[in-house]
Amino acid sequence: MISVDEAVEKVLEHIDVLEAEESPVLGCLGQVLAEDIFSPINIPPLDNSAMDGYAVRSADTRGASRKSPRFLRVIETVTAGAIPECEVKPGTAIRIMTGAAIPEGADGVVRFEYTDESERQGTPQEIGILTEVEPGSEVRRAGEDITAGSLVLRKGTVIRPAEVGVLASLGRSKVMVIRRPVVAILATGDEVVDIAQPLPQGKIYNSNSYSVAALVLRYGAIPKLLGIASDSEDSLLARLRLGQDADMVITSGGVSLGDYDMVREVLAKQGEIVFWQVRQKPGKPLVFGVFRGMGRGGGVRNIPLFGLAGNPVSAMINFELFARPAILKMMGRKNLVKPTVEVVIEDTIKNTDGRRIFARAIVEKRGGQYFARLTGPQGSGILTSMALANGLVVIPEDKPGVKRGDLVKVMMLDWSEEVE
Ligand code: AMP
Ligand code: MG
């Protein structure tokens, strides 16, 4: 049996970053850029107004105040997207809207609030300026955000909504990103039936494939459901072959010591076992290895395979600890660690057999301090404990437990990976 940390290390040794592909910009959220992005244009492209007001020569506003306005002749109105026709000569002004190009001759904008426009009828022929403006006032300079030719986003950047916006601002509709892995998901067990079927006596619905598929989606990969294999080598192998063009295979169940736990046998025959059993609770029976499949071109493909424990809580925790970082690594992500916070624990938890415990907990912040209490019964079959939890209390393998009031670490399930 190996430790959680050793197991994560061994998993990541077997995972390679996938290839890049061109993808529409909106489909790239959470993916990693596979090219440096240079700007072909200045942003903004022209000097433009930051406010609705009047474009003026700042020298014409010297000495202007509410008591002593400076009057200028209005020669044009320029709207956003239009190019001004006239030049602002001494004694004149151009009415200008936010985002419109600054006219020739003007070097500042006076906002409507600092003019007497509200006292005039219709579009004025003349405007009273009620304040002095400095050169450059309310002017956004061409290229002040991005200059043409500059490196805007580096290869390796994770694409968030802001990056999607920046790419769109450059007119990029497609970019090169590391592609999303396809993850084949297989349930096992003679007792497991599909959720679309009536439930015969003695059977249970296949929840694992769905919780795992939802996790696969959450972390940015593409789930491919392979259905349910019965507890025979033939059935398992036949179903696994349906997943041999995937980038990863995840099974659940069939990895313990029961008479019908076939996943390890099949993996040993059709690939290689890297490790089996991890010093953790729940989720100890996890098996990880490499499944030898046939690629479309006929060549052999080594596909990482996670045989998650069958109990629904164990399967999800196995996924979070091992499959999640593997998927993120495939996608080129560098931050693979879920954030932990230190909490005051409000329950007593015993650790009797030297495994790392992951207890489902509800974490709350009160008066600047995090507190955590258990969700209730901690059986590995109680899937609603995962639905109630927002964190997993982590009790180290070498600690006999924690008691109410102790400080402990909690892995936050709904927080994004830590920035290292
Ligand atoms: P196993 O390791 O195959 O004996 O599975 C352990 C427990 O998890 C058993 O109680 C199974 O019925 C349950 N289990 C296995 N696969 C699933 C599944 N896909 N959905 C829900 N429960 C499952
Ligand atoms: Mg089973």
Short mmCIF file of C-alpha atoms and ligand atoms in Angstrom, two decimals:
data_model
loop_
_atom_site.label_atom_id
_atom_site.label_comp_id
_atom_site.label_asym_id
_atom_site.label_seq_id
_atom_site.Cartn_x
_atom_site.Cartn_y
_atom_site.Cartn_z
CA MET A 1 0.00 0.00 0.00
CA ILE A 2 1.40 3.41 -0.90
CA SER A 3 0.70 6.86 0.50
CA VAL A 4 -1.57 9.41 -1.16
CA ASP A 5 1.44 11.59 -1.98
CA GLU A 6 3.41 8.73 -3.56
CA ALA A 7 0.32 7.73 -5.53
CA VAL A 8 -0.19 11.25 -6.93
CA GLU A 9 3.47 11.33 -7.92
CA LYS A 10 3.26 7.97 -9.71
CA VAL A 11 0.10 8.99 -11.53
CA LEU A 12 1.61 12.23 -12.79
CA GLU A 13 4.75 10.39 -13.99
CA HIS A 14 2.46 8.51 -16.38
CA ILE A 15 0.63 11.54 -17.73
CA ASP A 16 1.74 13.59 -20.74
CA VAL A 17 0.50 16.98 -21.86
CA LEU A 18 -1.76 16.58 -24.91
CA GLU A 19 -1.28 18.21 -28.33
CA ALA A 20 -2.45 21.64 -29.34
CA GLU A 21 -5.37 22.28 -31.68
CA GLU A 22 -7.10 25.31 -33.09
CA SER A 23 -10.32 26.13 -31.28
CA PRO A 24 -13.01 28.85 -31.39
CA VAL A 25 -12.24 31.41 -28.71
CA LEU A 26 -15.40 30.88 -26.67
CA GLY A 27 -14.79 27.14 -26.51
CA CYS A 28 -11.41 27.68 -24.83
CA LEU A 29 -12.46 28.67 -21.33
CA GLY A 30 -10.16 26.88 -18.87
CA GLN A 31 -7.82 25.66 -21.60
CA VAL A 32 -4.14 26.58 -21.90
CA LEU A 33 -2.84 28.76 -24.73
CA ALA A 34 -0.42 26.92 -27.01
CA GLU A 35 0.85 30.02 -28.82
CA ASP A 36 2.16 33.47 -27.91
CA ILE A 37 -0.44 36.07 -28.85
CA PHE A 38 0.88 39.26 -30.45
CA SER A 39 -1.38 42.16 -31.26
CA PRO A 40 -1.75 43.19 -34.90
CA ILE A 41 -3.39 46.47 -33.82
CA ASN A 42 -3.29 49.31 -31.33
CA ILE A 43 -6.01 49.23 -28.67
CA PRO A 44 -7.63 51.65 -28.62
CA PRO A 45 -6.89 52.17 -32.32
CA LEU A 46 -7.22 55.99 -32.16
CA ASP A 47 -7.09 58.71 -29.51
CA ASN A 48 -10.69 58.82 -28.31
CA SER A 49 -12.92 60.45 -25.76
CA ALA A 50 -13.37 58.89 -22.31
CA MET A 51 -16.55 60.97 -21.73
CA ASP A 52 -19.51 62.55 -23.44
CA GLY A 53 -18.70 66.26 -23.81
CA TYR A 54 -16.89 68.80 -25.99
CA ALA A 55 -13.52 68.32 -27.66
CA VAL A 56 -11.59 71.57 -27.25
CA ARG A 57 -8.17 73.14 -27.44
CA SER A 58 -7.21 73.20 -23.76
CA ALA A 59 -5.66 76.66 -24.23
CA ASP A 60 -9.17 77.95 -25.05
CA THR A 61 -10.35 76.99 -21.56
CA ARG A 62 -7.78 79.04 -19.63
CA GLY A 63 -9.51 81.01 -16.90
CA ALA A 64 -12.92 79.38 -17.51
CA SER A 65 -15.17 78.97 -14.46
CA ARG A 66 -18.89 78.91 -13.61
CA LYS A 67 -18.72 82.64 -12.97
CA SER A 68 -16.74 83.36 -16.08
CA PRO A 69 -17.48 80.85 -18.84
CA ARG A 70 -15.44 80.70 -22.05
CA PHE A 71 -17.77 80.56 -25.07
CA LEU A 72 -16.81 78.41 -28.07
CA ARG A 73 -18.54 77.91 -31.44
CA VAL A 74 -19.80 74.33 -31.93
CA ILE A 75 -18.83 73.15 -35.42
CA GLU A 76 -19.74 69.43 -35.45
CA THR A 77 -21.02 66.47 -33.45
CA VAL A 78 -18.98 63.26 -33.60
CA THR A 79 -20.42 59.96 -32.46
CA ALA A 80 -18.63 56.72 -31.49
CA GLY A 81 -17.40 54.91 -34.58
CA ALA A 82 -17.43 58.07 -36.73
CA ILE A 83 -14.37 60.01 -37.88
CA PRO A 84 -14.61 63.79 -37.28
CA GLU A 85 -14.69 65.89 -40.47
CA CYS A 86 -13.62 69.26 -39.03
CA GLU A 87 -10.55 70.46 -37.20
CA VAL A 88 -10.93 72.23 -33.87
CA LYS A 89 -9.52 75.71 -34.53
CA PRO A 90 -9.09 78.35 -31.78
CA GLY A 91 -12.49 79.48 -30.49
CA THR A 92 -14.32 76.32 -31.64
CA ALA A 93 -15.39 73.00 -30.11
CA ILE A 94 -16.78 69.67 -31.37
CA ARG A 95 -19.51 67.88 -29.48
CA ILE A 96 -18.16 64.36 -28.85
CA MET A 97 -19.52 61.06 -27.51
CA THR A 98 -17.62 58.49 -25.41
CA GLY A 99 -15.39 56.36 -27.64
CA ALA A 100 -15.47 58.78 -30.59
CA ALA A 101 -12.15 59.78 -32.18
CA ILE A 102 -10.58 63.01 -30.91
CA PRO A 103 -10.71 65.58 -33.76
CA GLU A 104 -7.64 67.26 -35.21
CA GLY A 105 -6.65 70.32 -33.22
CA ALA A 106 -8.37 69.23 -29.99
CA ASP A 107 -6.25 68.10 -27.04
CA GLY A 108 -8.86 67.63 -24.32
CA VAL A 109 -12.51 66.95 -23.62
CA VAL A 110 -14.81 68.95 -21.33
CA ARG A 111 -17.58 66.75 -19.90
CA PHE A 112 -21.17 67.91 -20.39
CA GLU A 113 -21.42 68.57 -16.65
CA TYR A 114 -18.78 71.33 -16.97
CA THR A 115 -20.59 73.13 -19.80
CA ASP A 116 -23.82 75.12 -19.92
CA GLU A 117 -25.39 72.66 -22.41
CA SER A 118 -28.27 71.74 -20.08
CA GLU A 119 -29.42 75.38 -20.13
CA ARG A 120 -29.59 75.47 -23.93
CA GLN A 121 -32.30 74.25 -26.34
CA GLY A 122 -31.50 71.45 -28.85
CA THR A 123 -28.02 71.02 -30.26
CA PRO A 124 -26.27 74.28 -29.40
CA GLN A 125 -24.44 76.50 -31.90
CA GLU A 126 -22.38 77.85 -29.06
CA ILE A 127 -21.28 76.33 -25.77
CA GLY A 128 -20.16 77.84 -22.49
CA ILE A 129 -17.17 76.06 -20.91
CA LEU A 130 -17.30 76.26 -17.11
CA THR A 131 -13.91 74.86 -16.17
CA GLU A 132 -10.29 74.75 -17.27
CA VAL A 133 -9.06 71.48 -18.71
CA GLU A 134 -5.49 70.22 -18.95
CA PRO A 135 -4.05 68.90 -22.21
CA GLY A 136 -4.96 65.20 -22.49
CA SER A 137 -7.89 65.52 -20.11
CA GLU A 138 -10.55 62.77 -20.70
CA VAL A 139 -8.57 61.51 -23.71
CA ARG A 140 -7.80 57.80 -24.04
CA ARG A 141 -4.57 57.50 -26.02
CA ALA A 142 -4.20 55.20 -29.03
CA GLY A 143 -2.44 52.02 -27.89
CA GLU A 144 -2.70 52.85 -24.18
CA ASP A 145 -4.01 49.33 -23.46
CA ILE A 146 -2.18 47.35 -26.16
CA THR A 147 0.39 48.55 -28.67
CA ALA A 148 0.56 46.99 -32.13
CA GLY A 149 3.20 44.26 -32.30
CA SER A 150 3.38 43.67 -28.54
CA LEU A 151 3.14 40.27 -26.81
CA VAL A 152 -0.27 40.30 -25.14
CA LEU A 153 -0.74 36.74 -23.82
CA ARG A 154 1.98 34.18 -23.30
CA LYS A 155 1.89 30.56 -24.33
CA GLY A 156 0.90 28.59 -21.21
CA THR A 157 -1.66 31.14 -20.01
CA VAL A 158 -4.89 29.65 -18.67
CA ILE A 159 -7.81 31.16 -20.57
CA ARG A 160 -10.28 32.82 -18.21
CA PRO A 161 -13.14 35.17 -19.17
CA ALA A 162 -10.72 38.13 -19.22
CA GLU A 163 -8.42 36.32 -21.70
CA VAL A 164 -11.43 35.47 -23.89
CA GLY A 165 -12.22 39.20 -23.92
CA VAL A 166 -8.63 40.21 -24.69
CA LEU A 167 -8.47 37.70 -27.59
CA ALA A 168 -11.77 39.03 -28.93
CA SER A 169 -10.45 42.62 -28.64
CA LEU A 170 -7.64 41.61 -31.01
CA GLY A 171 -10.15 40.18 -33.47
CA ARG A 172 -9.05 36.59 -32.81
CA SER A 173 -11.91 34.16 -33.40
CA LYS A 174 -9.70 31.06 -33.10
CA VAL A 175 -6.59 30.28 -31.09
CA MET A 176 -4.21 27.36 -30.55
CA VAL A 177 -4.87 25.65 -27.23
CA ILE A 178 -3.96 22.32 -25.66
CA ARG A 179 -6.90 20.10 -26.42
CA ARG A 180 -9.33 18.72 -23.88
CA PRO A 181 -8.83 15.04 -22.98
CA VAL A 182 -11.58 12.55 -23.75
CA VAL A 183 -12.22 10.45 -20.64
CA ALA A 184 -13.96 7.10 -21.06
CA ILE A 185 -16.06 6.14 -18.02
CA LEU A 186 -17.15 2.59 -17.25
CA ALA A 187 -19.26 1.31 -14.38
CA THR A 188 -18.89 -2.30 -13.27
CA GLY A 189 -21.11 -4.62 -11.28
CA ASP A 190 -23.90 -7.13 -11.85
CA GLU A 191 -26.02 -5.13 -9.42
CA VAL A 192 -25.65 -1.82 -11.26
CA VAL A 193 -28.36 -0.68 -13.71
CA ASP A 194 -28.71 2.30 -15.99
CA ILE A 195 -30.63 5.29 -14.65
CA ALA A 196 -33.08 5.18 -17.57
CA GLN A 197 -34.28 1.67 -16.60
CA PRO A 198 -36.79 0.53 -13.97
CA LEU A 199 -35.00 -0.68 -10.82
CA PRO A 200 -35.36 -4.44 -10.29
CA GLN A 201 -35.13 -5.87 -6.79
CA GLY A 202 -31.62 -6.21 -5.49
CA LYS A 203 -30.19 -3.71 -7.98
CA ILE A 204 -28.90 -0.13 -7.61
CA TYR A 205 -28.67 2.71 -10.06
CA ASN A 206 -25.36 3.62 -11.64
CA SER A 207 -24.53 6.86 -9.85
CA ASN A 208 -20.74 6.62 -10.17
CA SER A 209 -20.61 7.12 -13.93
CA TYR A 210 -22.62 10.31 -13.53
CA SER A 211 -20.78 11.84 -10.59
CA VAL A 212 -17.50 11.02 -12.34
CA ALA A 213 -18.71 12.42 -15.69
CA ALA A 214 -19.78 15.61 -13.92
CA LEU A 215 -16.32 15.90 -12.34
CA VAL A 216 -14.72 15.31 -15.75
CA LEU A 217 -16.79 18.19 -17.12
CA ARG A 218 -16.01 20.42 -14.16
CA TYR A 219 -12.28 20.07 -14.77
CA GLY A 220 -12.61 20.78 -18.49
CA ALA A 221 -12.40 17.33 -20.09
CA ILE A 222 -14.90 15.46 -22.26
CA PRO A 223 -16.69 12.46 -20.73
CA LYS A 224 -17.51 9.43 -22.86
CA LEU A 225 -19.84 7.02 -21.07
CA LEU A 226 -19.15 3.37 -21.85
CA GLY A 227 -22.14 2.01 -19.94
CA ILE A 228 -22.01 -0.80 -17.39
CA ALA A 229 -19.89 -3.95 -17.52
CA SER A 230 -21.06 -7.04 -15.69
CA ASP A 231 -18.64 -8.78 -13.35
CA SER A 232 -16.91 -10.94 -15.94
CA GLU A 233 -13.56 -10.54 -17.66
CA ASP A 234 -15.17 -10.76 -21.09
CA SER A 235 -17.75 -8.08 -20.40
CA LEU A 236 -15.14 -5.77 -18.87
CA LEU A 237 -12.71 -6.18 -21.72
CA ALA A 238 -15.38 -5.73 -24.38
CA ARG A 239 -16.55 -2.47 -22.77
CA LEU A 240 -13.02 -1.20 -22.16
CA ARG A 241 -12.26 -1.68 -25.85
CA LEU A 242 -15.00 0.88 -26.58
CA GLY A 243 -12.82 3.38 -24.75
CA GLN A 244 -9.52 2.66 -26.43
CA ASP A 245 -9.47 5.85 -28.46
CA ALA A 246 -9.92 7.92 -25.28
CA ASP A 247 -7.06 9.73 -23.49
CA MET A 248 -7.95 8.25 -20.11
CA VAL A 249 -10.19 5.47 -18.83
CA ILE A 250 -11.97 5.58 -15.48
CA THR A 251 -13.77 2.54 -14.12
CA SER A 252 -15.57 2.25 -10.81
CA GLY A 253 -16.06 -0.82 -8.65
CA GLY A 254 -14.51 -4.24 -8.98
CA VAL A 255 -11.15 -3.35 -7.42
CA SER A 256 -11.53 -4.90 -3.96
CA LEU A 257 -10.87 -8.46 -2.84
CA GLY A 258 -14.29 -9.87 -3.70
CA ASP A 259 -14.72 -12.97 -5.87
CA TYR A 260 -15.96 -10.87 -8.78
CA ASP A 261 -13.55 -7.96 -8.61
CA MET A 262 -12.08 -8.29 -12.09
CA VAL A 263 -10.66 -4.88 -12.95
CA ARG A 264 -7.13 -5.65 -11.74
CA GLU A 265 -7.00 -8.98 -13.59
CA VAL A 266 -8.08 -7.38 -16.82
CA LEU A 267 -5.65 -4.50 -16.41
CA ALA A 268 -2.77 -6.88 -15.64
CA LYS A 269 -3.54 -8.92 -18.78
CA GLN A 270 -4.24 -6.00 -21.05
CA GLY A 271 -1.66 -3.56 -19.74
CA GLU A 272 0.25 -2.92 -16.56
CA ILE A 273 -0.66 -2.14 -12.95
CA VAL A 274 1.34 0.77 -11.54
CA PHE A 275 -0.11 0.58 -8.04
CA TRP A 276 -3.05 -0.85 -6.15
CA GLN A 277 -4.36 0.31 -2.77
CA VAL A 278 -3.62 3.69 -1.24
CA ARG A 279 -3.28 4.46 2.47
CA GLN A 280 -6.44 6.53 2.62
CA LYS A 281 -10.02 6.38 3.89
CA PRO A 282 -12.28 6.20 2.03
CA GLY A 283 -10.98 5.04 -1.33
CA LYS A 284 -8.27 2.54 -0.35
CA PRO A 285 -8.85 -0.02 -3.17
CA LEU A 286 -7.93 2.38 -6.00
CA VAL A 287 -5.93 0.79 -8.81
CA PHE A 288 -3.95 2.79 -11.34
CA GLY A 289 -2.26 1.48 -14.41
CA VAL A 290 -1.81 1.66 -18.14
CA PHE A 291 -4.35 -0.01 -20.40
CA ARG A 292 -3.01 -1.22 -23.73
CA GLY A 293 -5.56 -0.35 -26.39
CA MET A 294 -5.61 -0.30 -30.15
CA GLY A 295 -5.60 3.14 -31.72
CA ARG A 296 -7.64 3.98 -34.80
CA GLY A 297 -4.58 3.63 -37.00
CA GLY A 298 -3.98 0.12 -35.61
CA GLY A 299 -1.05 1.10 -33.36
CA VAL A 300 -0.90 0.25 -29.66
CA ARG A 301 -1.95 3.06 -27.33
CA ASN A 302 -1.06 3.18 -23.64
CA ILE A 303 -4.00 4.76 -21.89
CA PRO A 304 -3.86 5.72 -18.21
CA LEU A 305 -6.59 3.83 -16.36
CA PHE A 306 -8.01 4.66 -12.95
CA GLY A 307 -9.94 1.84 -11.31
CA LEU A 308 -11.85 3.85 -8.73
CA ALA A 309 -13.30 2.20 -5.67
CA GLY A 310 -16.96 1.30 -6.16
CA ASN A 311 -18.50 2.99 -3.17
CA PRO A 312 -19.93 6.28 -4.42
CA VAL A 313 -18.08 8.52 -1.93
CA SER A 314 -14.81 6.64 -2.44
CA ALA A 315 -15.12 6.98 -6.22
CA MET A 316 -15.54 10.74 -6.03
CA ILE A 317 -12.69 11.19 -3.55
CA ASN A 318 -10.40 8.94 -5.63
CA PHE A 319 -11.24 11.12 -8.60
CA GLU A 320 -10.51 14.41 -6.83
CA LEU A 321 -7.19 13.14 -5.49
CA PHE A 322 -5.81 11.38 -8.58
CA ALA A 323 -7.83 11.71 -11.81
CA ARG A 324 -8.38 15.45 -11.38
CA PRO A 325 -4.66 16.41 -11.34
CA ALA A 326 -4.04 13.97 -14.19
CA ILE A 327 -6.69 15.65 -16.36
CA LEU A 328 -5.36 19.10 -15.51
CA LYS A 329 -1.80 18.03 -16.37
CA MET A 330 -2.98 16.64 -19.73
CA MET A 331 -4.55 20.03 -20.41
CA GLY A 332 -1.23 21.76 -19.77
CA ARG A 333 -2.28 23.24 -16.45
CA LYS A 334 0.47 23.87 -13.91
CA ASN A 335 -1.53 24.42 -10.72
CA LEU A 336 -2.79 20.99 -9.73
CA VAL A 337 -3.32 21.36 -6.00
CA LYS A 338 -6.75 21.96 -4.49
CA PRO A 339 -6.61 24.77 -1.94
CA THR A 340 -6.76 23.93 1.75
CA VAL A 341 -7.81 26.18 4.60
CA GLU A 342 -7.13 25.82 8.29
CA VAL A 343 -10.33 25.38 10.29
CA VAL A 344 -11.44 24.88 13.86
CA ILE A 345 -13.02 21.42 13.86
CA GLU A 346 -16.31 21.10 15.73
CA ASP A 347 -16.40 17.29 15.85
CA THR A 348 -14.08 14.60 17.09
CA ILE A 349 -12.61 12.32 14.41
CA LYS A 350 -10.61 9.16 15.22
CA ASN A 351 -7.95 7.67 12.98
CA THR A 352 -7.51 4.06 14.03
CA ASP A 353 -5.54 2.41 11.23
CA GLY A 354 -2.92 4.86 10.04
CA ARG A 355 -4.59 5.95 6.80
CA ARG A 356 -5.15 9.52 5.60
CA ILE A 357 -8.77 10.34 6.35
CA PHE A 358 -10.91 12.54 4.13
CA ALA A 359 -14.03 13.40 6.14
CA ARG A 360 -16.93 15.21 4.49
CA ALA A 361 -17.47 18.54 6.15
CA ILE A 362 -19.41 21.77 5.98
CA VAL A 363 -17.03 24.71 6.23
CA GLU A 364 -18.30 28.11 7.34
CA LYS A 365 -16.56 31.38 8.03
CA ARG A 366 -17.59 33.11 11.23
CA GLY A 367 -15.88 36.24 12.55
CA GLY A 368 -12.88 35.85 10.25
CA GLN A 369 -12.24 32.21 11.24
CA TYR A 370 -13.19 29.05 9.35
CA PHE A 371 -15.07 26.34 11.22
CA ALA A 372 -15.94 22.84 9.98
CA ARG A 373 -18.44 20.25 11.15
CA LEU A 374 -19.02 16.79 9.75
CA THR A 375 -21.92 16.25 7.36
CA GLY A 376 -23.21 13.32 9.44
CA PRO A 377 -22.54 9.59 9.01
CA GLN A 378 -19.29 9.06 7.14
CA GLY A 379 -19.94 5.69 5.47
CA SER A 380 -18.39 5.48 1.99
CA GLY A 381 -21.79 4.57 0.57
CA ILE A 382 -23.48 7.72 1.85
CA LEU A 383 -23.32 9.83 -1.29
CA THR A 384 -25.50 12.58 0.18
CA SER A 385 -22.55 13.37 2.47
CA MET A 386 -20.75 14.59 -0.67
CA ALA A 387 -23.80 16.63 -1.65
CA LEU A 388 -23.80 18.32 1.77
CA ALA A 389 -20.04 18.87 1.94
CA ASN A 390 -18.03 21.80 0.62
CA GLY A 391 -14.77 20.44 1.97
CA LEU A 392 -12.87 17.36 3.07
CA VAL A 393 -11.24 17.42 6.49
CA VAL A 394 -7.80 15.87 6.08
CA ILE A 395 -6.46 13.84 9.00
CA PRO A 396 -2.84 12.84 8.32
CA GLU A 397 -2.02 9.14 8.36
CA ASP A 398 0.36 9.54 11.33
CA LYS A 399 -2.19 11.33 13.56
CA PRO A 400 -4.50 9.33 15.87
CA GLY A 401 -7.30 11.80 15.26
CA VAL A 402 -8.54 15.26 16.12
CA LYS A 403 -10.85 16.49 18.83
CA ARG A 404 -13.36 19.30 18.92
CA GLY A 405 -11.57 22.67 18.92
CA ASP A 406 -8.37 21.46 17.21
CA LEU A 407 -7.03 23.23 14.14
CA VAL A 408 -7.14 21.01 11.03
CA LYS A 409 -6.71 21.35 7.28
CA VAL A 410 -9.69 21.14 4.95
CA MET A 411 -9.44 20.62 1.20
CA MET A 412 -12.00 22.94 -0.38
CA LEU A 413 -13.95 21.02 -3.03
CA ASP A 414 -15.50 23.94 -4.88
CA TRP A 415 -12.47 26.22 -4.97
CA SER A 416 -10.23 26.39 -8.01
CA GLU A 417 -6.71 25.00 -7.90
CA GLU A 418 -4.20 26.97 -5.90
CA VAL A 419 -1.98 29.49 -7.71
CA GLU A 420 1.55 28.35 -6.89
P1 AMP B 1 -17.37 -3.12 -5.47
O1 AMP B 1 -16.01 -2.63 -5.13
O2 AMP B 1 -17.55 -3.41 -6.91
O3 AMP B 1 -17.76 -4.26 -4.61
O4 AMP B 1 -18.34 -1.92 -5.12
C1 AMP B 1 -18.42 -1.39 -3.83
C2 AMP B 1 -19.79 -0.82 -3.56
O5 AMP B 1 -20.05 0.23 -4.46
C3 AMP B 1 -20.92 -1.82 -3.74
O6 AMP B 1 -21.86 -1.62 -2.74
C4 AMP B 1 -21.47 -1.46 -5.09
O7 AMP B 1 -22.82 -1.81 -5.22
C5 AMP B 1 -21.27 0.04 -5.14
N1 AMP B 1 -21.15 0.47 -6.53
C6 AMP B 1 -20.31 -0.07 -7.44
N2 AMP B 1 -20.47 0.55 -8.63
C7 AMP B 1 -21.41 1.49 -8.46
C8 AMP B 1 -22.00 2.46 -9.32
N3 AMP B 1 -21.63 2.56 -10.59
N4 AMP B 1 -22.93 3.30 -8.82
C9 AMP B 1 -23.29 3.20 -7.52
N5 AMP B 1 -22.77 2.32 -6.65
C10 AMP B 1 -21.84 1.46 -7.10
MG MG B 2 -18.67 -4.66 -7.91
#
